[in-house]
Amino acid sequence: MRVLADTNLFIAYLLSPREDSFINILLDAVVEGKVTLLMPEALLTEIEHTIKRKSHLIELITEERLHHFLRLLNSLCEEI
């Protein structure tokens, strides 16, 4: 199965990384090879820009954490 997730789901996960969150379950399935995560370059850029331009988000999600998460996504996904 191939899955494309919305920016808001990734940001919600970064704000509150729960084990039962959709993104955490999705990433586990990707690592297990059950699902292919599709990731357009524009989506990675949108996640980063959305967090950086909203001061309340950048206060809660450090730049280091954001970049680590984006690298993780990039390594696990199929770029489209």
mmCIF file of N, CA, C and O in Angstrom:
data_model
loop_
_atom_site.group_PDB
_atom_site.id
_atom_site.type_symbol
_atom_site.label_atom_id
_atom_site.label_comp_id
_atom_site.label_asym_id
_atom_site.label_seq_id
_atom_site.Cartn_x
_atom_site.Cartn_y
_atom_site.Cartn_z
ATOM 1 N N MET A 1 0.844 -1.166 0.000
ATOM 2 C CA MET A 1 0.000 0.000 0.000
ATOM 3 C C MET A 1 0.890 1.230 0.000
ATOM 4 O O MET A 1 1.921 1.271 0.666
ATOM 5 N N ARG A 2 0.485 2.237 -0.742
ATOM 6 C CA ARG A 2 1.222 3.501 -0.806
ATOM 7 C C ARG A 2 0.373 4.576 -0.139
ATOM 8 O O ARG A 2 -0.827 4.662 -0.395
ATOM 9 N N VAL A 3 1.003 5.387 0.717
ATOM 10 C CA VAL A 3 0.274 6.371 1.524
ATOM 11 C C VAL A 3 0.917 7.742 1.380
ATOM 12 O O VAL A 3 2.140 7.871 1.388
ATOM 13 N N LEU A 4 0.068 8.751 1.279
ATOM 14 C CA LEU A 4 0.497 10.150 1.280
ATOM 15 C C LEU A 4 -0.229 10.825 2.435
ATOM 16 O O LEU A 4 -1.454 10.816 2.489
ATOM 17 N N ALA A 5 0.526 11.371 3.386
ATOM 18 C CA ALA A 5 -0.069 11.996 4.568
ATOM 19 C C ALA A 5 0.002 13.519 4.444
ATOM 20 O O ALA A 5 0.866 14.074 3.775
ATOM 21 N N ASP A 6 -0.888 14.177 5.134
ATOM 22 C CA ASP A 6 -1.014 15.632 5.121
ATOM 23 C C ASP A 6 -0.035 16.288 6.098
ATOM 24 O O ASP A 6 0.316 15.705 7.131
ATOM 25 N N THR A 7 0.374 17.492 5.768
ATOM 26 C CA THR A 7 1.282 18.279 6.614
ATOM 27 C C THR A 7 0.799 18.362 8.055
ATOM 28 O O THR A 7 1.583 18.226 8.993
ATOM 29 N N ASN A 8 -0.481 18.588 8.246
ATOM 30 C CA ASN A 8 -1.025 18.754 9.596
ATOM 31 C C ASN A 8 -0.815 17.519 10.462
ATOM 32 O O ASN A 8 -0.623 17.639 11.674
ATOM 33 N N LEU A 9 -0.845 16.340 9.874
ATOM 34 C CA LEU A 9 -0.605 15.117 10.647
ATOM 35 C C LEU A 9 0.832 15.058 11.157
ATOM 36 O O LEU A 9 1.075 14.667 12.301
ATOM 37 N N PHE A 10 1.769 15.464 10.322
ATOM 38 C CA PHE A 10 3.175 15.465 10.739
ATOM 39 C C PHE A 10 3.416 16.509 11.829
ATOM 40 O O PHE A 10 4.125 16.239 12.802
ATOM 41 N N ILE A 11 2.826 17.673 11.686
ATOM 42 C CA ILE A 11 3.009 18.725 12.697
ATOM 43 C C ILE A 11 2.361 18.312 14.010
ATOM 44 O O ILE A 11 2.936 18.506 15.083
ATOM 45 N N ALA A 12 1.179 17.726 13.944
ATOM 46 C CA ALA A 12 0.518 17.246 15.165
ATOM 47 C C ALA A 12 1.383 16.218 15.875
ATOM 48 O O ALA A 12 1.503 16.230 17.106
ATOM 49 N N TYR A 13 2.019 15.339 15.105
ATOM 50 C CA TYR A 13 2.912 14.347 15.702
ATOM 51 C C TYR A 13 4.102 15.022 16.382
ATOM 52 O O TYR A 13 4.489 14.644 17.490
ATOM 53 N N LEU A 14 4.694 16.012 15.733
ATOM 54 C CA LEU A 14 5.835 16.711 16.327
ATOM 55 C C LEU A 14 5.447 17.446 17.602
ATOM 56 O O LEU A 14 6.254 17.560 18.528
ATOM 57 N N LEU A 15 4.218 17.918 17.672
ATOM 58 C CA LEU A 15 3.756 18.612 18.876
ATOM 59 C C LEU A 15 3.456 17.639 20.011
ATOM 60 O O LEU A 15 3.649 17.969 21.176
ATOM 61 N N SER A 16 2.985 16.456 19.657
ATOM 62 C CA SER A 16 2.608 15.473 20.668
ATOM 63 C C SER A 16 2.872 14.064 20.149
ATOM 64 O O SER A 16 1.952 13.398 19.665
ATOM 65 N N PRO A 17 4.120 13.604 20.231
ATOM 66 C CA PRO A 17 4.481 12.302 19.657
ATOM 67 C C PRO A 17 4.002 11.119 20.507
ATOM 68 O O PRO A 17 4.730 10.588 21.327
ATOM 69 N N ARG A 18 2.760 10.741 20.311
ATOM 70 C CA ARG A 18 2.200 9.598 21.044
ATOM 71 C C ARG A 18 2.412 8.305 20.260
ATOM 72 O O ARG A 18 2.411 8.309 19.039
ATOM 73 N N GLU A 19 2.543 7.210 20.975
ATOM 74 C CA GLU A 19 2.747 5.919 20.321
ATOM 75 C C GLU A 19 1.539 5.488 19.507
ATOM 76 O O GLU A 19 1.672 4.747 18.545
ATOM 77 N N ASP A 20 0.349 5.946 19.899
ATOM 78 C CA ASP A 20 -0.863 5.546 19.182
ATOM 79 C C ASP A 20 -1.278 6.560 18.104
ATOM 80 O O ASP A 20 -2.354 6.445 17.535
ATOM 81 N N SER A 21 -0.403 7.525 17.802
ATOM 82 C CA SER A 21 -0.733 8.508 16.778
ATOM 83 C C SER A 21 -0.656 7.862 15.395
ATOM 84 O O SER A 21 0.076 6.887 15.178
ATOM 85 N N PHE A 22 -1.412 8.402 14.464
ATOM 86 C CA PHE A 22 -1.434 7.874 13.097
ATOM 87 C C PHE A 22 -0.033 7.853 12.501
ATOM 88 O O PHE A 22 0.376 6.866 11.891
ATOM 89 N N ILE A 23 0.715 8.950 12.649
ATOM 90 C CA ILE A 23 2.043 9.040 12.042
ATOM 91 C C ILE A 23 2.990 8.009 12.648
ATOM 92 O O ILE A 23 3.759 7.368 11.929
ATOM 93 N N ASN A 24 2.941 7.811 13.946
ATOM 94 C CA ASN A 24 3.809 6.805 14.566
ATOM 95 C C ASN A 24 3.469 5.406 14.062
ATOM 96 O O ASN A 24 4.361 4.618 13.733
ATOM 97 N N ILE A 25 2.194 5.094 13.975
ATOM 98 C CA ILE A 25 1.763 3.790 13.451
ATOM 99 C C ILE A 25 2.164 3.656 11.989
ATOM 100 O O ILE A 25 2.651 2.605 11.553
ATOM 101 N N LEU A 26 2.000 4.733 11.230
ATOM 102 C CA LEU A 26 2.389 4.729 9.816
ATOM 103 C C LEU A 26 3.896 4.502 9.667
ATOM 104 O O LEU A 26 4.324 3.667 8.861
ATOM 105 N N LEU A 27 4.702 5.214 10.430
ATOM 106 C CA LEU A 27 6.154 5.065 10.336
ATOM 107 C C LEU A 27 6.596 3.656 10.736
ATOM 108 O O LEU A 27 7.510 3.094 10.125
ATOM 109 N N ASP A 28 5.942 3.074 11.732
ATOM 110 C CA ASP A 28 6.243 1.691 12.094
ATOM 111 C C ASP A 28 5.954 0.757 10.919
ATOM 112 O O ASP A 28 6.743 -0.141 10.623
ATOM 113 N N ALA A 29 4.827 0.975 10.240
ATOM 114 C CA ALA A 29 4.465 0.148 9.085
ATOM 115 C C ALA A 29 5.449 0.340 7.935
ATOM 116 O O ALA A 29 5.773 -0.610 7.221
ATOM 117 N N VAL A 30 5.953 1.558 7.776
ATOM 118 C CA VAL A 30 6.947 1.832 6.729
ATOM 119 C C VAL A 30 8.229 1.070 7.029
ATOM 120 O O VAL A 30 8.794 0.412 6.157
ATOM 121 N N VAL A 31 8.691 1.158 8.268
ATOM 122 C CA VAL A 31 9.921 0.472 8.674
ATOM 123 C C VAL A 31 9.778 -1.042 8.499
ATOM 124 O O VAL A 31 10.716 -1.722 8.077
ATOM 125 N N GLU A 32 8.592 -1.568 8.779
ATOM 126 C CA GLU A 32 8.339 -3.004 8.640
ATOM 127 C C GLU A 32 8.136 -3.423 7.190
ATOM 128 O O GLU A 32 8.002 -4.611 6.906
ATOM 129 N N GLY A 33 8.075 -2.471 6.276
ATOM 130 C CA GLY A 33 7.896 -2.777 4.864
ATOM 131 C C GLY A 33 6.465 -3.066 4.456
ATOM 132 O O GLY A 33 6.215 -3.542 3.350
ATOM 133 N N LYS A 34 5.508 -2.752 5.305
ATOM 134 C CA LYS A 34 4.095 -3.001 5.007
ATOM 135 C C LYS A 34 3.473 -1.887 4.178
ATOM 136 O O LYS A 34 2.476 -2.096 3.504
ATOM 137 N N VAL A 35 4.057 -0.691 4.266
ATOM 138 C CA VAL A 35 3.501 0.498 3.622
ATOM 139 C C VAL A 35 4.641 1.294 3.001
ATOM 140 O O VAL A 35 5.741 1.339 3.551
ATOM 141 N N THR A 36 4.369 1.933 1.879
ATOM 142 C CA THR A 36 5.318 2.862 1.271
ATOM 143 C C THR A 36 4.794 4.276 1.509
ATOM 144 O O THR A 36 3.661 4.589 1.128
ATOM 145 N N LEU A 37 5.590 5.091 2.155
ATOM 146 C CA LEU A 37 5.218 6.474 2.407
ATOM 147 C C LEU A 37 5.662 7.317 1.223
ATOM 148 O O LEU A 37 6.849 7.361 0.891
ATOM 149 N N LEU A 38 4.716 7.958 0.561
ATOM 150 C CA LEU A 38 5.014 8.835 -0.568
ATOM 151 C C LEU A 38 5.266 10.235 -0.046
ATOM 152 O O LEU A 38 4.549 10.723 0.826
ATOM 153 N N MET A 39 6.302 10.882 -0.568
ATOM 154 C CA MET A 39 6.659 12.198 -0.055
ATOM 155 C C MET A 39 7.138 13.103 -1.179
ATOM 156 O O MET A 39 8.279 13.004 -1.618
ATOM 157 N N PRO A 40 6.264 13.999 -1.641
ATOM 158 C CA PRO A 40 6.748 14.998 -2.592
ATOM 159 C C PRO A 40 7.696 15.968 -1.870
ATOM 160 O O PRO A 40 7.514 16.260 -0.695
ATOM 161 N N GLU A 41 8.711 16.442 -2.573
ATOM 162 C CA GLU A 41 9.646 17.411 -1.990
ATOM 163 C C GLU A 41 8.887 18.615 -1.439
ATOM 164 O O GLU A 41 9.247 19.167 -0.399
ATOM 165 N N ALA A 42 7.832 19.005 -2.117
ATOM 166 C CA ALA A 42 7.038 20.162 -1.677
ATOM 167 C C ALA A 42 6.432 19.943 -0.294
ATOM 168 O O ALA A 42 6.258 20.895 0.471
ATOM 169 N N LEU A 43 6.120 18.696 0.045
ATOM 170 C CA LEU A 43 5.541 18.417 1.355
ATOM 171 C C LEU A 43 6.575 18.596 2.463
ATOM 172 O O LEU A 43 6.277 19.168 3.513
ATOM 173 N N LEU A 44 7.785 18.132 2.236
ATOM 174 C CA LEU A 44 8.852 18.352 3.223
ATOM 175 C C LEU A 44 9.087 19.848 3.435
ATOM 176 O O LEU A 44 9.234 20.318 4.560
ATOM 177 N N THR A 45 9.094 20.582 2.340
ATOM 178 C CA THR A 45 9.284 22.032 2.406
ATOM 179 C C THR A 45 8.119 22.690 3.147
ATOM 180 O O THR A 45 8.324 23.583 3.975
ATOM 181 N N GLU A 46 6.909 22.235 2.879
ATOM 182 C CA GLU A 46 5.727 22.809 3.537
ATOM 183 C C GLU A 46 5.758 22.566 5.039
ATOM 184 O O GLU A 46 5.426 23.464 5.824
ATOM 185 N N ILE A 47 6.156 21.379 5.450
ATOM 186 C CA ILE A 47 6.257 21.089 6.888
ATOM 187 C C ILE A 47 7.233 22.060 7.545
ATOM 188 O O ILE A 47 6.930 22.693 8.553
ATOM 189 N N GLU A 48 8.414 22.194 6.950
ATOM 190 C CA GLU A 48 9.439 23.082 7.508
ATOM 191 C C GLU A 48 8.976 24.537 7.522
ATOM 192 O O GLU A 48 9.081 25.219 8.545
ATOM 193 N N HIS A 49 8.451 25.022 6.429
ATOM 194 C CA HIS A 49 8.035 26.427 6.346
ATOM 195 C C HIS A 49 6.870 26.736 7.277
ATOM 196 O O HIS A 49 6.833 27.809 7.876
ATOM 197 N N THR A 50 5.938 25.812 7.392
ATOM 198 C CA THR A 50 4.793 26.036 8.274
ATOM 199 C C THR A 50 5.249 26.191 9.715
ATOM 200 O O THR A 50 4.801 27.099 10.423
ATOM 201 N N ILE A 51 6.149 25.340 10.141
ATOM 202 C CA ILE A 51 6.622 25.413 11.526
ATOM 203 C C ILE A 51 7.464 26.662 11.752
ATOM 204 O O ILE A 51 7.292 27.362 12.747
ATOM 205 N N LYS A 52 8.327 26.988 10.815
ATOM 206 C CA LYS A 52 9.220 28.141 10.995
ATOM 207 C C LYS A 52 8.495 29.484 10.926
ATOM 208 O O LYS A 52 8.949 30.450 11.527
ATOM 209 N N ARG A 53 7.396 29.560 10.200
ATOM 210 C CA ARG A 53 6.733 30.856 10.075
ATOM 211 C C ARG A 53 5.691 31.113 11.161
ATOM 212 O O ARG A 53 5.169 32.210 11.281
ATOM 213 N N LYS A 54 5.409 30.099 11.958
ATOM 214 C CA LYS A 54 4.442 30.275 13.047
ATOM 215 C C LYS A 54 5.201 30.208 14.368
ATOM 216 O O LYS A 54 5.659 29.140 14.785
ATOM 217 N N SER A 55 5.314 31.353 15.015
ATOM 218 C CA SER A 55 6.159 31.456 16.206
ATOM 219 C C SER A 55 5.739 30.482 17.309
ATOM 220 O O SER A 55 6.589 29.945 18.012
ATOM 221 N N HIS A 56 4.452 30.252 17.451
ATOM 222 C CA HIS A 56 4.020 29.329 18.507
ATOM 223 C C HIS A 56 4.470 27.892 18.228
ATOM 224 O O HIS A 56 4.680 27.120 19.151
ATOM 225 N N LEU A 57 4.657 27.545 16.966
ATOM 226 C CA LEU A 57 5.131 26.197 16.633
ATOM 227 C C LEU A 57 6.639 26.070 16.822
ATOM 228 O O LEU A 57 7.110 25.082 17.375
ATOM 229 N N ILE A 58 7.375 27.057 16.375
ATOM 230 C CA ILE A 58 8.838 26.976 16.481
ATOM 231 C C ILE A 58 9.282 27.034 17.948
ATOM 232 O O ILE A 58 10.340 26.523 18.294
ATOM 233 N N GLU A 59 8.459 27.609 18.807
ATOM 234 C CA GLU A 59 8.772 27.600 20.237
ATOM 235 C C GLU A 59 8.606 26.204 20.832
ATOM 236 O O GLU A 59 9.297 25.836 21.774
ATOM 237 N N LEU A 60 7.682 25.429 20.274
ATOM 238 C CA LEU A 60 7.397 24.092 20.792
ATOM 239 C C LEU A 60 8.198 22.986 20.107
ATOM 240 O O LEU A 60 8.428 21.932 20.689
ATOM 241 N N ILE A 61 8.583 23.231 18.856
ATOM 242 C CA ILE A 61 9.323 22.239 18.079
ATOM 243 C C ILE A 61 10.679 22.857 17.748
ATOM 244 O O ILE A 61 10.765 23.758 16.923
ATOM 245 N N THR A 62 11.720 22.387 18.375
ATOM 246 C CA THR A 62 13.033 22.981 18.134
ATOM 247 C C THR A 62 13.466 22.743 16.689
ATOM 248 O O THR A 62 13.041 21.776 16.044
ATOM 249 N N GLU A 63 14.306 23.618 16.212
ATOM 250 C CA GLU A 63 14.809 23.487 14.846
ATOM 251 C C GLU A 63 15.596 22.188 14.685
ATOM 252 O O GLU A 63 15.501 21.520 13.653
ATOM 253 N N GLU A 64 16.340 21.813 15.705
ATOM 254 C CA GLU A 64 17.103 20.562 15.658
ATOM 255 C C GLU A 64 16.159 19.354 15.533
ATOM 256 O O GLU A 64 16.390 18.449 14.729
ATOM 257 N N ARG A 65 15.102 19.355 16.321
ATOM 258 C CA ARG A 65 14.120 18.263 16.266
ATOM 259 C C ARG A 65 13.428 18.222 14.910
ATOM 260 O O ARG A 65 13.202 17.159 14.337
ATOM 261 N N LEU A 66 13.079 19.391 14.394
ATOM 262 C CA LEU A 66 12.431 19.485 13.093
ATOM 263 C C LEU A 66 13.328 18.901 12.005
ATOM 264 O O LEU A 66 12.887 18.068 11.206
ATOM 265 N N HIS A 67 14.587 19.312 11.971
ATOM 266 C CA HIS A 67 15.495 18.827 10.935
ATOM 267 C C HIS A 67 15.771 17.328 11.074
ATOM 268 O O HIS A 67 15.880 16.622 10.073
ATOM 269 N N HIS A 68 15.852 16.847 12.299
ATOM 270 C CA HIS A 68 16.030 15.411 12.514
ATOM 271 C C HIS A 68 14.817 14.650 11.950
ATOM 272 O O HIS A 68 14.977 13.630 11.266
ATOM 273 N N PHE A 69 13.625 15.141 12.223
ATOM 274 C CA PHE A 69 12.403 14.501 11.743
ATOM 275 C C PHE A 69 12.329 14.530 10.221
ATOM 276 O O PHE A 69 11.973 13.531 9.589
ATOM 277 N N LEU A 70 12.684 15.659 9.618
ATOM 278 C CA LEU A 70 12.658 15.762 8.156
ATOM 279 C C LEU A 70 13.666 14.804 7.512
ATOM 280 O O LEU A 70 13.373 14.182 6.477
ATOM 281 N N ARG A 71 14.834 14.658 8.113
ATOM 282 C CA ARG A 71 15.824 13.689 7.599
ATOM 283 C C ARG A 71 15.293 12.265 7.717
ATOM 284 O O ARG A 71 15.461 11.445 6.808
ATOM 285 N N LEU A 72 14.631 11.976 8.832
ATOM 286 C CA LEU A 72 14.041 10.665 9.019
ATOM 287 C C LEU A 72 12.987 10.390 7.949
ATOM 288 O O LEU A 72 13.000 9.345 7.312
ATOM 289 N N LEU A 73 12.086 11.342 7.738
ATOM 290 C CA LEU A 73 11.070 11.175 6.706
ATOM 291 C C LEU A 73 11.708 10.957 5.341
ATOM 292 O O LEU A 73 11.297 10.062 4.595
ATOM 293 N N ASN A 74 12.682 11.765 5.036
ATOM 294 C CA ASN A 74 13.345 11.678 3.737
ATOM 295 C C ASN A 74 14.000 10.305 3.539
ATOM 296 O O ASN A 74 14.004 9.775 2.430
ATOM 297 N N SER A 75 14.531 9.732 4.603
ATOM 298 C CA SER A 75 15.202 8.434 4.483
ATOM 299 C C SER A 75 14.215 7.284 4.356
ATOM 300 O O SER A 75 14.557 6.227 3.829
ATOM 301 N N LEU A 76 12.990 7.463 4.864
ATOM 302 C CA LEU A 76 12.013 6.386 4.854
ATOM 303 C C LEU A 76 11.041 6.429 3.679
ATOM 304 O O LEU A 76 10.384 5.437 3.397
ATOM 305 N N CYS A 77 10.956 7.555 3.022
ATOM 306 C CA CYS A 77 9.878 7.736 2.042
ATOM 307 C C CYS A 77 10.337 7.483 0.606
ATOM 308 O O CYS A 77 11.520 7.404 0.320
ATOM 309 N N GLU A 78 9.330 7.376 -0.239
ATOM 310 C CA GLU A 78 9.569 7.321 -1.678
ATOM 311 C C GLU A 78 9.244 8.707 -2.226
ATOM 312 O O GLU A 78 8.107 9.169 -2.119
ATOM 313 N N GLU A 79 10.250 9.375 -2.751
ATOM 314 C CA GLU A 79 10.037 10.731 -3.269
ATOM 315 C C GLU A 79 9.236 10.663 -4.557
ATOM 316 O O GLU A 79 9.510 9.859 -5.435
ATOM 317 N N ILE A 80 8.247 11.515 -4.642
ATOM 318 C CA ILE A 80 7.430 11.597 -5.861
ATOM 319 C C ILE A 80 7.389 13.019 -6.355
ATOM 320 O O ILE A 80 7.687 13.939 -5.635
#
